[in-house]
Amino acid sequence: MSTQLRAMPAGVRLFLLYGLLLLAILGLLLPLIVEQAATMPISAVGVVWMLLLAYAVFTLTLVWQRKQAAWRLALGLATLTLPLVPLLAMAAGLLGAAVALGMAALLFGGLLQPATRAWFTEP
């Protein structure tokens, strides 16, 4: 396990950090989602949150297992950083937008490296 962690490209490490941060944020917001589900069992917002949670867990699991399908799923999950740019621009101004844009650039730059793509070898 430790040799696999040492051999992991920086783009994969960055993505795993991003994915775990995303799961932590979803976990912190889960009580709000459950509270909403108590008043209305099926809502569009609740379905989207649960799909996002399932997609994030599934993608992180495949990335950890080095599956070939994980690379495209990781790119899909990384696209969540793009709507973050205007949201943080409205909430925190230019500095927030710059942080979100930098995070998106690092994440996509890391995932699009040839070494990162080659790391996903398992069928």
Tab-separated table of N, CA and C in Angstrom:
chain	number	residue	atom	x	y	z
A	1	MET	N	0.813	-1.184	0.000
A	1	MET	CA	0.000	0.000	0.000
A	1	MET	C	0.864	1.257	0.000
A	2	SER	N	1.897	1.294	0.804
A	2	SER	CA	2.743	2.489	0.861
A	2	SER	C	3.529	2.672	-0.432
A	3	THR	N	3.901	1.572	-1.108
A	3	THR	CA	4.605	1.721	-2.387
A	3	THR	C	3.657	2.284	-3.442
A	4	GLN	N	2.393	1.895	-3.377
A	4	GLN	CA	1.415	2.440	-4.325
A	4	GLN	C	1.216	3.933	-4.069
A	5	LEU	N	1.220	4.341	-2.817
A	5	LEU	CA	1.055	5.743	-2.479
A	5	LEU	C	2.254	6.570	-2.933
A	6	ARG	N	3.448	6.010	-2.795
A	6	ARG	CA	4.648	6.723	-3.235
A	6	ARG	C	4.727	6.824	-4.751
A	7	ALA	N	4.209	5.826	-5.456
A	7	ALA	CA	4.267	5.816	-6.917
A	7	ALA	C	3.152	6.647	-7.545
A	8	MET	N	2.209	7.094	-6.747
A	8	MET	CA	1.060	7.841	-7.248
A	8	MET	C	1.497	9.214	-7.781
A	9	PRO	N	1.073	9.577	-8.996
A	9	PRO	CA	1.409	10.901	-9.528
A	9	PRO	C	0.761	12.014	-8.698
A	10	ALA	N	1.347	13.185	-8.782
A	10	ALA	CA	0.849	14.319	-7.999
A	10	ALA	C	-0.578	14.689	-8.382
A	11	GLY	N	-0.938	14.533	-9.636
A	11	GLY	CA	-2.302	14.842	-10.071
A	11	GLY	C	-3.338	13.954	-9.405
A	12	VAL	N	-3.001	12.689	-9.206
A	12	VAL	CA	-3.920	11.766	-8.539
A	12	VAL	C	-4.015	12.116	-7.058
A	13	ARG	N	-2.900	12.429	-6.447
A	13	ARG	CA	-2.920	12.836	-5.037
A	13	ARG	C	-3.768	14.081	-4.840
A	14	LEU	N	-3.595	15.040	-5.732
A	14	LEU	CA	-4.375	16.270	-5.646
A	14	LEU	C	-5.860	15.974	-5.831
A	15	PHE	N	-6.191	15.100	-6.771
A	15	PHE	CA	-7.590	14.752	-6.977
A	15	PHE	C	-8.165	14.043	-5.758
A	16	LEU	N	-7.410	13.134	-5.162
A	16	LEU	CA	-7.897	12.443	-3.970
A	16	LEU	C	-8.121	13.430	-2.824
A	17	LEU	N	-7.242	14.391	-2.677
A	17	LEU	CA	-7.417	15.423	-1.665
A	17	LEU	C	-8.688	16.230	-1.947
A	18	TYR	N	-8.873	16.604	-3.197
A	18	TYR	CA	-10.076	17.337	-3.602
A	18	TYR	C	-11.331	16.505	-3.333
A	19	GLY	N	-11.298	15.234	-3.700
A	19	GLY	CA	-12.456	14.364	-3.501
A	19	GLY	C	-12.790	14.168	-2.032
A	20	LEU	N	-11.773	14.002	-1.202
A	20	LEU	CA	-12.027	13.841	0.230
A	20	LEU	C	-12.542	15.144	0.840
A	21	LEU	N	-12.057	16.272	0.362
A	21	LEU	CA	-12.575	17.560	0.824
A	21	LEU	C	-14.039	17.720	0.407
A	22	LEU	N	-14.363	17.317	-0.803
A	22	LEU	CA	-15.736	17.367	-1.280
A	22	LEU	C	-16.641	16.482	-0.428
A	23	LEU	N	-16.172	15.275	-0.101
A	23	LEU	CA	-16.958	14.386	0.758
A	23	LEU	C	-17.130	14.964	2.154
A	24	ALA	N	-16.106	15.632	2.670
A	24	ALA	CA	-16.220	16.255	3.990
A	24	ALA	C	-17.270	17.362	3.974
A	25	ILE	N	-17.281	18.160	2.927
A	25	ILE	CA	-18.276	19.230	2.817
A	25	ILE	C	-19.675	18.640	2.690
A	26	LEU	N	-19.804	17.592	1.883
A	26	LEU	CA	-21.106	16.929	1.756
A	26	LEU	C	-21.544	16.339	3.092
A	27	GLY	N	-20.608	15.790	3.833
A	27	GLY	CA	-20.934	15.229	5.147
A	27	GLY	C	-21.394	16.296	6.125
A	28	LEU	N	-20.775	17.474	6.064
A	28	LEU	CA	-21.193	18.562	6.944
A	28	LEU	C	-22.572	19.098	6.572
A	29	LEU	N	-22.902	19.054	5.288
A	29	LEU	CA	-24.202	19.545	4.831
A	29	LEU	C	-25.300	18.490	4.886
A	30	LEU	N	-24.944	17.250	5.182
A	30	LEU	CA	-25.921	16.165	5.185
A	30	LEU	C	-27.070	16.374	6.173
A	31	PRO	N	-26.833	16.914	7.377
A	31	PRO	CA	-27.992	17.145	8.256
A	31	PRO	C	-29.044	18.076	7.656
A	32	LEU	N	-28.619	19.062	6.884
A	32	LEU	CA	-29.588	19.937	6.224
A	32	LEU	C	-30.409	19.172	5.192
A	33	ILE	N	-29.760	18.264	4.500
A	33	ILE	CA	-30.448	17.474	3.478
A	33	ILE	C	-31.433	16.515	4.127
A	34	VAL	N	-31.015	15.903	5.242
A	34	VAL	CA	-31.897	14.977	5.962
A	34	VAL	C	-33.087	15.735	6.549
A	35	GLU	N	-32.860	16.940	7.054
A	35	GLU	CA	-33.947	17.763	7.592
A	35	GLU	C	-34.952	18.094	6.498
A	36	GLN	N	-34.445	18.396	5.320
A	36	GLN	CA	-35.338	18.689	4.205
A	36	GLN	C	-36.110	17.428	3.809
A	37	ALA	N	-35.472	16.273	3.889
A	37	ALA	CA	-36.144	15.027	3.523
A	37	ALA	C	-37.247	14.677	4.515
A	38	ALA	N	-37.134	15.154	5.747
A	38	ALA	CA	-38.182	14.889	6.733
A	38	ALA	C	-39.461	15.648	6.386
A	39	THR	N	-39.327	16.823	5.783
A	39	THR	CA	-40.514	17.598	5.427
A	39	THR	C	-41.062	17.218	4.051
A	40	MET	N	-40.177	16.857	3.133
A	40	MET	CA	-40.599	16.468	1.794
A	40	MET	C	-39.742	15.280	1.366
A	41	PRO	N	-40.289	14.062	1.379
A	41	PRO	CA	-39.474	12.859	1.147
A	41	PRO	C	-38.696	12.847	-0.166
A	42	ILE	N	-39.289	13.324	-1.240
A	42	ILE	CA	-38.590	13.323	-2.519
A	42	ILE	C	-38.594	14.750	-3.065
A	43	SER	N	-37.386	15.288	-3.232
A	43	SER	CA	-37.264	16.624	-3.811
A	43	SER	C	-36.127	16.597	-4.821
A	44	ALA	N	-36.163	17.496	-5.748
A	44	ALA	CA	-35.123	17.553	-6.775
A	44	ALA	C	-33.765	17.856	-6.152
A	45	VAL	N	-33.751	18.751	-5.171
A	45	VAL	CA	-32.489	19.106	-4.518
A	45	VAL	C	-31.919	17.903	-3.770
A	46	GLY	N	-32.763	17.169	-3.075
A	46	GLY	CA	-32.308	15.981	-2.349
A	46	GLY	C	-31.768	14.907	-3.277
A	47	VAL	N	-32.418	14.723	-4.409
A	47	VAL	CA	-31.954	13.735	-5.378
A	47	VAL	C	-30.590	14.135	-5.935
A	48	VAL	N	-30.408	15.417	-6.236
A	48	VAL	CA	-29.123	15.890	-6.754
A	48	VAL	C	-28.023	15.692	-5.719
A	49	TRP	N	-28.301	16.006	-4.456
A	49	TRP	CA	-27.293	15.823	-3.401
A	49	TRP	C	-26.904	14.361	-3.252
A	50	MET	N	-27.894	13.468	-3.287
A	50	MET	CA	-27.593	12.041	-3.132
A	50	MET	C	-26.833	11.501	-4.347
A	51	LEU	N	-27.171	11.988	-5.538
A	51	LEU	CA	-26.416	11.582	-6.734
A	51	LEU	C	-24.980	12.068	-6.665
A	52	LEU	N	-24.785	13.293	-6.192
A	52	LEU	CA	-23.434	13.825	-6.044
A	52	LEU	C	-22.633	13.017	-5.034
A	53	LEU	N	-23.249	12.661	-3.931
A	53	LEU	CA	-22.583	11.854	-2.920
A	53	LEU	C	-22.200	10.484	-3.479
A	54	ALA	N	-23.124	9.836	-4.170
A	54	ALA	CA	-22.839	8.518	-4.745
A	54	ALA	C	-21.759	8.608	-5.820
A	55	TYR	N	-21.818	9.631	-6.661
A	55	TYR	CA	-20.828	9.813	-7.730
A	55	TYR	C	-19.434	10.047	-7.148
A	56	ALA	N	-19.358	10.852	-6.103
A	56	ALA	CA	-18.062	11.138	-5.484
A	56	ALA	C	-17.467	9.888	-4.842
A	57	VAL	N	-18.269	9.142	-4.115
A	57	VAL	CA	-17.763	7.923	-3.471
A	57	VAL	C	-17.336	6.899	-4.521
A	58	PHE	N	-18.159	6.709	-5.543
A	58	PHE	CA	-17.840	5.748	-6.596
A	58	PHE	C	-16.561	6.130	-7.335
A	59	THR	N	-16.419	7.409	-7.663
A	59	THR	CA	-15.230	7.871	-8.386
A	59	THR	C	-13.979	7.713	-7.546
A	60	LEU	N	-14.038	8.110	-6.276
A	60	LEU	CA	-12.870	7.969	-5.409
A	60	LEU	C	-12.474	6.514	-5.230
A	61	THR	N	-13.461	5.634	-5.149
A	61	THR	CA	-13.165	4.209	-5.028
A	61	THR	C	-12.448	3.695	-6.269
A	62	LEU	N	-12.925	4.079	-7.447
A	62	LEU	CA	-12.283	3.636	-8.684
A	62	LEU	C	-10.892	4.233	-8.856
A	63	VAL	N	-10.712	5.487	-8.444
A	63	VAL	CA	-9.389	6.112	-8.531
A	63	VAL	C	-8.412	5.367	-7.636
A	64	TRP	N	-8.835	5.043	-6.430
A	64	TRP	CA	-7.960	4.327	-5.496
A	64	TRP	C	-7.578	2.948	-6.045
A	65	GLN	N	-8.486	2.329	-6.815
A	65	GLN	CA	-8.220	1.015	-7.395
A	65	GLN	C	-7.500	1.092	-8.736
A	66	ARG	N	-7.214	2.282	-9.215
A	66	ARG	CA	-6.494	2.519	-10.470
A	66	ARG	C	-7.239	2.003	-11.703
A	67	LYS	N	-8.553	2.008	-11.678
A	67	LYS	CA	-9.341	1.537	-12.816
A	67	LYS	C	-9.267	2.537	-13.969
A	68	GLN	N	-9.298	2.035	-15.193
A	68	GLN	CA	-9.198	2.893	-16.376
A	68	GLN	C	-10.378	3.856	-16.471
A	69	ALA	N	-11.550	3.407	-16.075
A	69	ALA	CA	-12.735	4.264	-16.139
A	69	ALA	C	-12.654	5.425	-15.153
A	70	ALA	N	-11.813	5.321	-14.170
A	70	ALA	CA	-11.734	6.346	-13.123
A	70	ALA	C	-11.215	7.674	-13.656
A	71	TRP	N	-10.380	7.639	-14.672
A	71	TRP	CA	-9.803	8.893	-15.171
A	71	TRP	C	-10.887	9.818	-15.713
A	72	ARG	N	-11.784	9.284	-16.511
A	72	ARG	CA	-12.865	10.116	-17.066
A	72	ARG	C	-13.851	10.533	-15.986
A	73	LEU	N	-14.130	9.632	-15.062
A	73	LEU	CA	-15.008	10.003	-13.957
A	73	LEU	C	-14.377	11.092	-13.091
A	74	ALA	N	-13.065	11.022	-12.912
A	74	ALA	CA	-12.363	12.043	-12.137
A	74	ALA	C	-12.432	13.393	-12.841
A	75	LEU	N	-12.297	13.395	-14.152
A	75	LEU	CA	-12.450	14.647	-14.900
A	75	LEU	C	-13.861	15.213	-14.730
A	76	GLY	N	-14.844	14.332	-14.728
A	76	GLY	CA	-16.224	14.773	-14.516
A	76	GLY	C	-16.426	15.376	-13.138
A	77	LEU	N	-15.852	14.761	-12.125
A	77	LEU	CA	-15.990	15.293	-10.768
A	77	LEU	C	-15.207	16.587	-10.604
A	78	ALA	N	-14.121	16.718	-11.344
A	78	ALA	CA	-13.327	17.942	-11.272
A	78	ALA	C	-14.056	19.126	-11.888
A	79	THR	N	-15.023	18.882	-12.757
A	79	THR	CA	-15.763	19.995	-13.360
A	79	THR	C	-16.599	20.750	-12.335
A	80	LEU	N	-16.771	20.190	-11.150
A	80	LEU	CA	-17.504	20.910	-10.099
A	80	LEU	C	-16.746	22.144	-9.622
A	81	THR	N	-15.473	22.232	-9.948
A	81	THR	CA	-14.721	23.426	-9.569
A	81	THR	C	-15.066	24.615	-10.467
A	82	LEU	N	-15.594	24.369	-11.654
A	82	LEU	CA	-15.893	25.457	-12.582
A	82	LEU	C	-17.048	26.352	-12.115
A	83	PRO	N	-18.176	25.805	-11.634
A	83	PRO	CA	-19.215	26.696	-11.108
A	83	PRO	C	-18.790	27.392	-9.805
A	84	LEU	N	-17.753	26.860	-9.171
A	84	LEU	CA	-17.260	27.466	-7.939
A	84	LEU	C	-16.630	28.836	-8.204
A	85	VAL	N	-16.106	29.049	-9.404
A	85	VAL	CA	-15.452	30.321	-9.732
A	85	VAL	C	-16.437	31.490	-9.632
A	86	PRO	N	-17.579	31.479	-10.350
A	86	PRO	CA	-18.500	32.622	-10.196
A	86	PRO	C	-19.151	32.692	-8.809
A	87	LEU	N	-19.382	31.524	-8.184
A	87	LEU	CA	-19.977	31.552	-6.844
A	87	LEU	C	-19.063	32.235	-5.841
A	88	LEU	N	-17.777	31.886	-5.864
A	88	LEU	CA	-16.847	32.540	-4.955
A	88	LEU	C	-16.568	33.978	-5.368
A	89	ALA	N	-16.707	34.281	-6.646
A	89	ALA	CA	-16.550	35.670	-7.087
A	89	ALA	C	-17.654	36.542	-6.495
A	90	MET	N	-18.875	36.006	-6.441
A	90	MET	CA	-19.970	36.771	-5.851
A	90	MET	C	-19.844	36.837	-4.331
A	91	ALA	N	-19.377	35.754	-3.715
A	91	ALA	CA	-19.320	35.704	-2.255
A	91	ALA	C	-18.077	36.383	-1.690
A	92	ALA	N	-16.925	36.176	-2.318
A	92	ALA	CA	-15.669	36.672	-1.750
A	92	ALA	C	-14.938	37.641	-2.665
A	93	GLY	N	-15.521	37.997	-3.774
A	93	GLY	CA	-14.894	38.960	-4.667
A	93	GLY	C	-13.828	38.343	-5.548
A	94	LEU	N	-12.914	39.180	-5.974
A	94	LEU	CA	-11.874	38.770	-6.914
A	94	LEU	C	-10.930	37.725	-6.311
A	95	LEU	N	-10.643	37.863	-5.030
A	95	LEU	CA	-9.758	36.896	-4.381
A	95	LEU	C	-10.382	35.501	-4.358
A	96	GLY	N	-11.669	35.403	-4.057
A	96	GLY	CA	-12.356	34.114	-4.064
A	96	GLY	C	-12.369	33.482	-5.438
A	97	ALA	N	-12.607	34.294	-6.458
A	97	ALA	CA	-12.603	33.784	-7.829
A	97	ALA	C	-11.217	33.308	-8.222
A	98	ALA	N	-10.195	34.039	-7.799
A	98	ALA	CA	-8.819	33.643	-8.128
A	98	ALA	C	-8.448	32.322	-7.449
A	99	VAL	N	-8.880	32.139	-6.206
A	99	VAL	CA	-8.602	30.881	-5.498
A	99	VAL	C	-9.304	29.720	-6.192
A	100	ALA	N	-10.576	29.896	-6.541
A	100	ALA	CA	-11.323	28.831	-7.214
A	100	ALA	C	-10.737	28.527	-8.592
A	101	LEU	N	-10.348	29.560	-9.313
A	101	LEU	CA	-9.758	29.363	-10.637
A	101	LEU	C	-8.411	28.661	-10.531
A	102	GLY	N	-7.628	29.031	-9.529
A	102	GLY	CA	-6.347	28.357	-9.300
A	102	GLY	C	-6.532	26.893	-8.935
A	103	MET	N	-7.535	26.616	-8.093
A	103	MET	CA	-7.812	25.235	-7.713
A	103	MET	C	-8.245	24.420	-8.932
A	104	ALA	N	-9.090	24.995	-9.770
A	104	ALA	CA	-9.538	24.301	-10.981
A	104	ALA	C	-8.372	24.056	-11.928
A	105	ALA	N	-7.513	25.054	-12.094
A	105	ALA	CA	-6.365	24.904	-12.987
A	105	ALA	C	-5.404	23.832	-12.480
A	106	LEU	N	-5.141	23.815	-11.187
A	106	LEU	CA	-4.262	22.775	-10.623
A	106	LEU	C	-4.863	21.389	-10.784
A	107	LEU	N	-6.154	21.283	-10.518
A	107	LEU	CA	-6.809	19.981	-10.600
A	107	LEU	C	-6.833	19.458	-12.028
A	108	PHE	N	-7.254	20.288	-12.976
A	108	PHE	CA	-7.283	19.840	-14.369
A	108	PHE	C	-5.880	19.641	-14.923
A	109	GLY	N	-4.959	20.527	-14.557
A	109	GLY	CA	-3.576	20.363	-15.001
A	109	GLY	C	-2.973	19.060	-14.508
A	110	GLY	N	-3.258	18.712	-13.275
A	110	GLY	CA	-2.745	17.460	-12.726
A	110	GLY	C	-3.378	16.237	-13.358
A	111	LEU	N	-4.697	16.294	-13.603
A	111	LEU	CA	-5.383	15.137	-14.182
A	111	LEU	C	-5.055	14.935	-15.655
A	112	LEU	N	-4.696	15.995	-16.356
A	112	LEU	CA	-4.414	15.880	-17.792
A	112	LEU	C	-2.961	15.558	-18.100
A	113	GLN	N	-2.133	15.381	-17.091
A	113	GLN	CA	-0.739	14.991	-17.301
A	113	GLN	C	-0.675	13.559	-17.848
A	114	PRO	N	0.238	13.268	-18.761
A	114	PRO	CA	0.356	11.902	-19.288
A	114	PRO	C	0.671	10.871	-18.201
A	115	ALA	N	1.460	11.241	-17.209
A	115	ALA	CA	1.792	10.296	-16.127
A	115	ALA	C	0.558	9.943	-15.317
A	116	THR	N	-0.331	10.906	-15.146
A	116	THR	CA	-1.563	10.643	-14.399
A	116	THR	C	-2.462	9.707	-15.189
A	117	ARG	N	-2.607	9.975	-16.464
A	117	ARG	CA	-3.456	9.105	-17.305
A	117	ARG	C	-2.884	7.691	-17.365
A	118	ALA	N	-1.566	7.566	-17.419
A	118	ALA	CA	-0.931	6.247	-17.505
A	118	ALA	C	-1.050	5.483	-16.190
A	119	TRP	N	-1.280	6.185	-15.093
A	119	TRP	CA	-1.355	5.521	-13.785
A	119	TRP	C	-2.588	4.629	-13.667
A	120	PHE	N	-3.654	4.957	-14.406
A	120	PHE	CA	-4.883	4.174	-14.374
A	120	PHE	C	-4.746	2.991	-15.331
A	121	THR	N	-4.275	1.873	-14.823
A	121	THR	CA	-3.944	0.733	-15.668
A	121	THR	C	-4.872	-0.462	-15.523
A	122	GLU	N	-5.623	-0.517	-14.468
A	122	GLU	CA	-6.462	-1.694	-14.231
A	122	GLU	C	-7.695	-1.671	-15.103
A	123	PRO	N	-8.030	-2.779	-15.750
A	123	PRO	CA	-9.249	-2.801	-16.592
A	123	PRO	C	-10.517	-2.834	-15.755
